[in-house]
Coordinates of C-alpha atoms and ligand atoms in Angstrom, one line a residue:
X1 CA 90.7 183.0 95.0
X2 CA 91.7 181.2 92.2
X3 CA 95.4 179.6 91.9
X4 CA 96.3 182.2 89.4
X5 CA 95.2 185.5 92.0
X6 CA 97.6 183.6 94.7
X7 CA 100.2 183.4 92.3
X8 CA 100.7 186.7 92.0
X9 CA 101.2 187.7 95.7
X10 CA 104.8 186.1 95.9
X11 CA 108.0 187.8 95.9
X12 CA 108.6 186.9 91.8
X13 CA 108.9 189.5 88.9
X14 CA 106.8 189.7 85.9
X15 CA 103.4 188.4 85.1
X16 CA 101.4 185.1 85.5
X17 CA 100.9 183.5 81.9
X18 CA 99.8 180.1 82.8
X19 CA 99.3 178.1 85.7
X20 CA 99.6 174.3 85.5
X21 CA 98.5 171.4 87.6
X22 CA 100.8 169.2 89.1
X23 CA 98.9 166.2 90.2
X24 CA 101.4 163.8 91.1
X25 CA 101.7 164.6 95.2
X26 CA 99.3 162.7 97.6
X27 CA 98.9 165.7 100.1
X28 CA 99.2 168.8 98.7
X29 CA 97.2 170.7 96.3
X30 CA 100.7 171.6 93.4
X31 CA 101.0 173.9 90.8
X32 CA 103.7 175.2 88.0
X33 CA 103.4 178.8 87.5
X34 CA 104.8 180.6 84.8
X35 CA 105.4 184.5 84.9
X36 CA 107.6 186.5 82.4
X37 CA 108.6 190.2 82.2
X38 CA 109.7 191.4 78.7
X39 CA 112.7 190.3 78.6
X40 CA 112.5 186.7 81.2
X41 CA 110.4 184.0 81.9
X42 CA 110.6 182.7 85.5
X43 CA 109.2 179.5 86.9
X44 CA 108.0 178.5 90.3
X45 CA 106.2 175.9 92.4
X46 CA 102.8 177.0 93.8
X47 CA 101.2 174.6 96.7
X48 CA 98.2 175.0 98.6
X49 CA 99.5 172.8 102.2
X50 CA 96.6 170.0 102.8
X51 CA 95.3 170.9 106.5
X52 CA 93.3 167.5 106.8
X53 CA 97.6 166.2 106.8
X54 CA 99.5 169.1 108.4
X55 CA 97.6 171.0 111.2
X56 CA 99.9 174.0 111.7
X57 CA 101.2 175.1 108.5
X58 CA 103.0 178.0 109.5
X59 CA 105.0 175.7 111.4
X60 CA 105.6 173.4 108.7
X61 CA 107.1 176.4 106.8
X62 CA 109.2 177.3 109.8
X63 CA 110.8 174.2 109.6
X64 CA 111.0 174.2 105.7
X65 CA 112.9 178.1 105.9
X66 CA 115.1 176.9 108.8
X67 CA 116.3 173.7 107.0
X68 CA 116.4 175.1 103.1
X69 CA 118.7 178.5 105.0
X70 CA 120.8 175.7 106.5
X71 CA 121.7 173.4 103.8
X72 CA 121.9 176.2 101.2
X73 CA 124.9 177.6 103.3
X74 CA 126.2 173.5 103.7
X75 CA 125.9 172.9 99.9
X76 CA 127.8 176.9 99.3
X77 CA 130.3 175.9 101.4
X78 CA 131.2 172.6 99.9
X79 CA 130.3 173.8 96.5
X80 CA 133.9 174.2 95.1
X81 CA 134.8 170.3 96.2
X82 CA 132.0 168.8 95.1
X83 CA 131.4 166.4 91.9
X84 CA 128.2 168.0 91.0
X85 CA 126.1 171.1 91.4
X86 CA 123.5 170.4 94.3
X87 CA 120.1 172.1 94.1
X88 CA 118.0 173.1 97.0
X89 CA 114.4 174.7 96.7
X90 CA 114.5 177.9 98.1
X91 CA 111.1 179.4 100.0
X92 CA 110.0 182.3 97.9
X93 CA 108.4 185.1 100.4
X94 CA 105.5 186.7 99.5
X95 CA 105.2 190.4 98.9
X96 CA 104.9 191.1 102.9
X97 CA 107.6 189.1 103.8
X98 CA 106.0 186.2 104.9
X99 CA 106.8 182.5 103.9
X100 CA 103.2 181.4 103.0
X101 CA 100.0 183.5 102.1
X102 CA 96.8 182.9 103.4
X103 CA 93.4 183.2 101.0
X104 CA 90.0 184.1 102.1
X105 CA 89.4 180.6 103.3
X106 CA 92.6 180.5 105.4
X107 CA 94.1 178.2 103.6
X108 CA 98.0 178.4 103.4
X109 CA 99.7 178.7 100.4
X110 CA 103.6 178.6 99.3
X111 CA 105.8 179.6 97.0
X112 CA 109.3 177.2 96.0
X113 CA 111.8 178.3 93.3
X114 CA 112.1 175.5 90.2
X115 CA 114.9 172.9 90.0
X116 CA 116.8 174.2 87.1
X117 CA 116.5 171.5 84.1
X118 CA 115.9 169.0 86.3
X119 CA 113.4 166.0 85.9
X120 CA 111.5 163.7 88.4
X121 CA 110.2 160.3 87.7
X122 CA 107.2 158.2 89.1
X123 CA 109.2 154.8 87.9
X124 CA 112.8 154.3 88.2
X125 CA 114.7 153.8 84.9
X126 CA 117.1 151.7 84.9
X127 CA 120.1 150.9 87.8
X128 CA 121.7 153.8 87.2
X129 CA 118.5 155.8 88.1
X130 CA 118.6 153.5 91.4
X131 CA 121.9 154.6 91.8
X132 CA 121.5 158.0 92.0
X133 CA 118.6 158.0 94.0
X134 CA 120.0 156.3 96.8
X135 CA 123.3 158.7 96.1
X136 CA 120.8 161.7 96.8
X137 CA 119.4 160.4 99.4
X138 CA 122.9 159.7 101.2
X139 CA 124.3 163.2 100.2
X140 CA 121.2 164.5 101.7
X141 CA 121.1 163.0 105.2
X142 CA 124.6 163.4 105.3
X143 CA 124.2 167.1 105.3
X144 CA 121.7 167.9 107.7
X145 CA 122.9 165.2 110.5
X146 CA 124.2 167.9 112.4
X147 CA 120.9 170.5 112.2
X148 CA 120.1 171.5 115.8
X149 CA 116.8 169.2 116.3
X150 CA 115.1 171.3 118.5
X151 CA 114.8 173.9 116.3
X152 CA 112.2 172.1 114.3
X153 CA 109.1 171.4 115.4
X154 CA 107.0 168.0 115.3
X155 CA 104.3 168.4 112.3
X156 CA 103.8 165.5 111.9
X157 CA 103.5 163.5 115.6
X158 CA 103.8 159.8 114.8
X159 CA 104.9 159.7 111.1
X160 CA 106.4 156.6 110.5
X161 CA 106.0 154.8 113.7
X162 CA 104.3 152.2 112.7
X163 CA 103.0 150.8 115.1
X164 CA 101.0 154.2 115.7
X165 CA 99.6 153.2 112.6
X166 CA 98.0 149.8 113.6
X167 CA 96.6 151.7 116.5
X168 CA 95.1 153.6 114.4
X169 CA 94.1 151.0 112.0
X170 CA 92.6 148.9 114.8
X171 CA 90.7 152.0 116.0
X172 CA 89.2 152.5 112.3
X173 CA 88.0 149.6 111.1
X174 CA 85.5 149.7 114.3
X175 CA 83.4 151.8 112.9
X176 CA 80.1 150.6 110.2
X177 CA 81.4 152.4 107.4
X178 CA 84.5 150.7 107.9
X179 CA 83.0 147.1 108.4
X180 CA 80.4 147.4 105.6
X181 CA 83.6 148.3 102.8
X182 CA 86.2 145.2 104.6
X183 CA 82.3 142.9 103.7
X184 CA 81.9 144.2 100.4
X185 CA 85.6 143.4 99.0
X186 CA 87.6 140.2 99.5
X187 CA 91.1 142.1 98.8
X188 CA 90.2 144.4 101.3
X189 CA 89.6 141.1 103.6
X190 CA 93.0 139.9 102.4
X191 CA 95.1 142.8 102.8
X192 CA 93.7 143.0 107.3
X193 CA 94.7 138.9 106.9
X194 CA 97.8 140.2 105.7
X195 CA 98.1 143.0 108.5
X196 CA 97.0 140.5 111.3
X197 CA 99.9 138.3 110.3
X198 CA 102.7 141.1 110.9
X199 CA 101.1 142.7 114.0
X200 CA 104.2 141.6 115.8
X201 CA 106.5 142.9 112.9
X202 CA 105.3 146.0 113.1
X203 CA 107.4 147.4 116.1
X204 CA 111.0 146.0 115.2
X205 CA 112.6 149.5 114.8
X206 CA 110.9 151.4 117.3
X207 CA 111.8 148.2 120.0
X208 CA 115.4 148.5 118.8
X209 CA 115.0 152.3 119.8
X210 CA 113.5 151.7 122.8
X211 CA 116.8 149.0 123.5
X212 CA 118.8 152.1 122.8
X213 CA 120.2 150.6 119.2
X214 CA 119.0 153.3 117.3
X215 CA 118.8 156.8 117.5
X216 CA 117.1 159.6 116.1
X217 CA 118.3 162.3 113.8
X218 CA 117.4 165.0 111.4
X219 CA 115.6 162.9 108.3
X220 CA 114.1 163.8 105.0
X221 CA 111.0 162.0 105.8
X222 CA 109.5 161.4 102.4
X223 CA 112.3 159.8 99.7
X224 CA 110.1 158.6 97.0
X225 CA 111.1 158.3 93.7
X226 CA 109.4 161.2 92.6
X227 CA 111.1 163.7 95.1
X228 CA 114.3 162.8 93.7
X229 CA 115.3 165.1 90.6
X230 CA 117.7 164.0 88.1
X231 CA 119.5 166.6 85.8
X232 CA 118.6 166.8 82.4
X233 CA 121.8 167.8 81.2
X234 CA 124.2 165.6 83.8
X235 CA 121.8 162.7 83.9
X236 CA 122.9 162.7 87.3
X237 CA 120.7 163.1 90.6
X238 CA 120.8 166.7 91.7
X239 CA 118.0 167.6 94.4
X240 CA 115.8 166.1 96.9
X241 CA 112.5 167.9 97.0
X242 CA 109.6 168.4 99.2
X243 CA 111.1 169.0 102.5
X244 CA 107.5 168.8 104.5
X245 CA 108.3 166.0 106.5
X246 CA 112.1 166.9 107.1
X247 CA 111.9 166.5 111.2
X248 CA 113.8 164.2 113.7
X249 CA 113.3 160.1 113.2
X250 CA 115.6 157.2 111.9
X251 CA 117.6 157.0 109.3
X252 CA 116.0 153.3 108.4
X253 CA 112.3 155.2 107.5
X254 CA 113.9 157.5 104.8
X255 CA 116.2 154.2 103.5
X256 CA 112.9 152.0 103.8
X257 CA 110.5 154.4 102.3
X258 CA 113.2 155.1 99.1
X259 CA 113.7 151.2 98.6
X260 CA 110.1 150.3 98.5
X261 CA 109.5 153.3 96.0
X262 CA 112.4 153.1 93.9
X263 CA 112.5 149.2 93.6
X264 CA 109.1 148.9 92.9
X265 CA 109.5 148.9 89.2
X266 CA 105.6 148.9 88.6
X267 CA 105.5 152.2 90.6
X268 CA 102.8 152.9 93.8
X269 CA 99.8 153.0 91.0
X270 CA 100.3 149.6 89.2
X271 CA 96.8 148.0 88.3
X272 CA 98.3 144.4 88.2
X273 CA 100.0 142.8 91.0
X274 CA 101.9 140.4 89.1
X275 CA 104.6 143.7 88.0
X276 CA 104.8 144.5 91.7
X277 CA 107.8 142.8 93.4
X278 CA 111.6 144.6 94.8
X279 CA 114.1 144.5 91.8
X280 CA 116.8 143.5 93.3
X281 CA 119.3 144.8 90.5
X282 CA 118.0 148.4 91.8
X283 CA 117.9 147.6 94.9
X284 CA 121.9 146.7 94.7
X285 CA 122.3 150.0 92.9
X286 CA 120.5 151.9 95.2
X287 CA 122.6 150.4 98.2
X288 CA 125.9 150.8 96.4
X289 CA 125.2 154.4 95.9
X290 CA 123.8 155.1 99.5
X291 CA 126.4 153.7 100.8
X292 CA 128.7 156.0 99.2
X293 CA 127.8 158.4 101.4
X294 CA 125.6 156.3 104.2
X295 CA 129.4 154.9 105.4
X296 CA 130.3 158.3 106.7
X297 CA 127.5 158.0 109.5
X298 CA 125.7 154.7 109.9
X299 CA 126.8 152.3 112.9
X300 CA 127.1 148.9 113.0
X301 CA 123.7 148.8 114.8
X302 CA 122.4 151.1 111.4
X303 CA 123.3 148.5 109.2
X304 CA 122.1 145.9 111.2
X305 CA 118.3 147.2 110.7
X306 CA 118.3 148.2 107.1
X307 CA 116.8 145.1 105.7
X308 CA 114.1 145.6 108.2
X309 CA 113.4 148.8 107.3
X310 CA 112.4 148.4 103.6
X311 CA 110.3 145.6 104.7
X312 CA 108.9 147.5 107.2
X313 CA 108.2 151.0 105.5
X314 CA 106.1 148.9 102.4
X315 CA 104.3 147.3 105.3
X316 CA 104.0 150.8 106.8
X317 CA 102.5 152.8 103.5
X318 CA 100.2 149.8 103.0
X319 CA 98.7 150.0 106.1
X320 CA 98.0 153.4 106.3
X321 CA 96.7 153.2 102.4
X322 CA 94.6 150.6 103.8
X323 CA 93.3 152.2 106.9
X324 CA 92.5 155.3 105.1
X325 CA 90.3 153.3 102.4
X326 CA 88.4 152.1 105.2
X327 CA 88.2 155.6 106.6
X328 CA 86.7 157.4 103.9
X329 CA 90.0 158.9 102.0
X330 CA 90.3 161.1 104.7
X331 CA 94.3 161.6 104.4
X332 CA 95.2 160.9 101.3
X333 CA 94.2 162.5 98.0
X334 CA 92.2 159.8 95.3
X335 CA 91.0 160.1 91.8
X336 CA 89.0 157.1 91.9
X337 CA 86.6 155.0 94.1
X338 CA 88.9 152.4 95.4
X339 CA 92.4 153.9 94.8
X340 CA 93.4 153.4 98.1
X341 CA 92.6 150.1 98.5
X342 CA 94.5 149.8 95.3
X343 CA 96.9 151.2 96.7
X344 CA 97.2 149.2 100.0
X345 CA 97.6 146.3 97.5
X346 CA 100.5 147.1 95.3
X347 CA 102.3 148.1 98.9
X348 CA 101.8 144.5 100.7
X349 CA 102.6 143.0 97.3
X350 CA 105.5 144.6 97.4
X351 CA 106.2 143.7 101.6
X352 CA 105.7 139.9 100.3
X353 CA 108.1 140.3 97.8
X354 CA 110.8 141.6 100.0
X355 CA 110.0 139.0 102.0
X356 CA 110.7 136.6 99.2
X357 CA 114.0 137.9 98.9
X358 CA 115.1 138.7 102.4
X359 CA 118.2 136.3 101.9
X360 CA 119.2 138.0 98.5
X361 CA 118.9 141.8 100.2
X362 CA 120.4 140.7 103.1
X363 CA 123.6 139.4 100.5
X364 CA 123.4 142.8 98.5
X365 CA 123.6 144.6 102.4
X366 CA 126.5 142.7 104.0
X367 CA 128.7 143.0 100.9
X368 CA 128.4 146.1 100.1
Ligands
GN1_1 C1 102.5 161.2 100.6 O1 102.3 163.9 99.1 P1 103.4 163.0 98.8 O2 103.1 162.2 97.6 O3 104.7 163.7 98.8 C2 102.9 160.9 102.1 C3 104.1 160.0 102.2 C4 103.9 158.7 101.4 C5 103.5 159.1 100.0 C6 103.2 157.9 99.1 C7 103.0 163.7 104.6 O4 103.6 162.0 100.1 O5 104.4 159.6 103.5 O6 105.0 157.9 101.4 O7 102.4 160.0 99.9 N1 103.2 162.2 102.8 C8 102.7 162.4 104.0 O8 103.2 158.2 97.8 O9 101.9 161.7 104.6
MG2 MG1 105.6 164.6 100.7

């Protein structure tokens, strides 16, 4: 079944006139539909869910309806007292009712309504981009602290537990496929140098949750630059997107994982290393405006990790960018031979450059 045949077996009105790809997601399969009746045009987001990354979609959808129905009535609520108009995506059913539709193949497919003139960047812009992203980010955590945990379930067991990842990594590049692309390359040879050196790096916030520091809590789970929407007519932030990885975890992987993407003023794609490196102007924009809303819920113990954390999560990506390279692109999508090794590179680039500027970060973090 072709994208446009799935398209029309959601809960929208009218008829398909185009769909478009959306080709900047790693995972998923995304699409732009457009369907109009005679007198409206409506807009939606079409994704096919990648099952080589999510193993029980329909759960994955459970989680997404339970959390959109809860923050939808959070943001209604606060709507009147707030300094902006907050947008949510909202799960579009299909015709039967359901939350996803499954083709022929039994793949799973969903349907997301549009942020309304809203735009979503692969590079940040300038501070005040930073700013807002870490704003969003805040507002966001913020108001899904107090979802009931156990009602979502774990689709993802072991995201961003890095050391999980090394395991894994370790486990990899065993294999001859695996040995004969780490002998052909001498940046793939750097980059396991460059893991070897921070094997003992790699547990720092899952030790301080094993000492009790931290704690676990509802989280976004993906806060990457592009997830973040800015309004086109506001030029302020105005949605998070792509709740697929919203489950329980620390606070420190969503912070992390939005530093070392929004920071990175090269962007995850950059050819040439010498652009990579944590800005730190963003980075104190992004803090200041976290912050903002961050000091309503983060402990003294919170604060305490966040330098880690960025360090850690462009650590984290790099690795499993790397490990999947040597797997075979098994995990994450690629459009060209090497891209994840490419990658893996930009990622521990960037790890050495927040490295390089632990002492500055750390300045930005305790005066803030
Ligand atoms: C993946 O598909 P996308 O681009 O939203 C990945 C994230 C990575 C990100 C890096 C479920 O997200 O963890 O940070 O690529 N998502 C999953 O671009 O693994
Ligand atoms: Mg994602």
């Amino acid at each position: 079944m072709t994208p446009e045949t799935i398209a029309a077996k959601f809960e929208v009105p009218g008829q398909v006139v185009t769909v478009l790809i959306i080709d900047t997601g790693n995972v998923n399969d995304t699409y732009r539909v457009i369907k109009r009746t005679t007198y409206s045009e409506v807009q939606f987001v079409l994704q096919k869910i990648s099952r080589a990354v999510f193993p029980e979609p329909a759960l994955v959808m459970a989680n997404m309806k339970a959390i959109t129905d809860y923050a939808h009535e959070r943001l209604e609520e606060q709507a009147s007292k707030s300094n902006r108009i907050w947008q949510l995506p909202r799960v579009i059913p299909t015709l039967d009712g359901r939350d996803y539709y499954r083709d022929e193949k039994g793949g799973y497919w969903r349907a997301l309504s549009m942020i309304a003139s809203a735009t979503s960047h692969e590079k940040v812009l300038n501070p005040e981009h930073a700013h807002e992203a870490g704003y969003v980010l805040g507002h966001f955590q913020r108001m899904i602290a107090d979802f009931p945990a156990d009602r979502l379930a774990d689709t993802l067991p072991g995201f961003h537990i890095t050391p999980g990842y090394l395991r894994y990594h370790d486990e990899v590049i065993q294999s001859d496929d695996a040995q004969q692309r780490l002998a052909a390359s001498s940046e793939a040879r750097r980059i396991e140098a460059f893991i070897q050196e921070r094997r003992e790096f790699a547990s720092v916030l899952e030790d301080a949750v094993n000492r009790g520091e931290l704690h676990h809590r509802p989280i976004h789970g993906d806060p990457k630059i592009t997830n973040i929407m800015m309004d086109d007519i506001t030029g302020k932030g105005t949605a998070i997107i792509d709740l697929d990885t919203v489950k329980p975890g620390l606070v420190h992987y969503d912070f992390g994982d939005c530093v070392r993407s929004v920071c990175n003023p090269a962007g995850e794609e950059a050819k040439d290393l010498k652009d990579v490196l944590v800005d730190v102007d963003f980075f104190e924009a992004l803090v200041r405006g976290y912050l903002k809303q961050g000091r309503n819920f983060l402990t003294d113990w919170d604060r305490k990790y966040l330098y880690d954390s960025t360090r850690l999560i462009a650590f984290e990506l790099g690795l499993r960018f790397f490990s999947d390279y040597l797997a075979g692109d098994v995990y994450f999508k690629v459009n060209y031979e090497s891209q994840n090794l490419n990658r893996a590179r930009v990622q521990m680039k960037l790890c050495e450059s927040i490295e390089m500027r632990e002492s500055m970060m750390r300045r930005v973090l305790d005066g803030a």
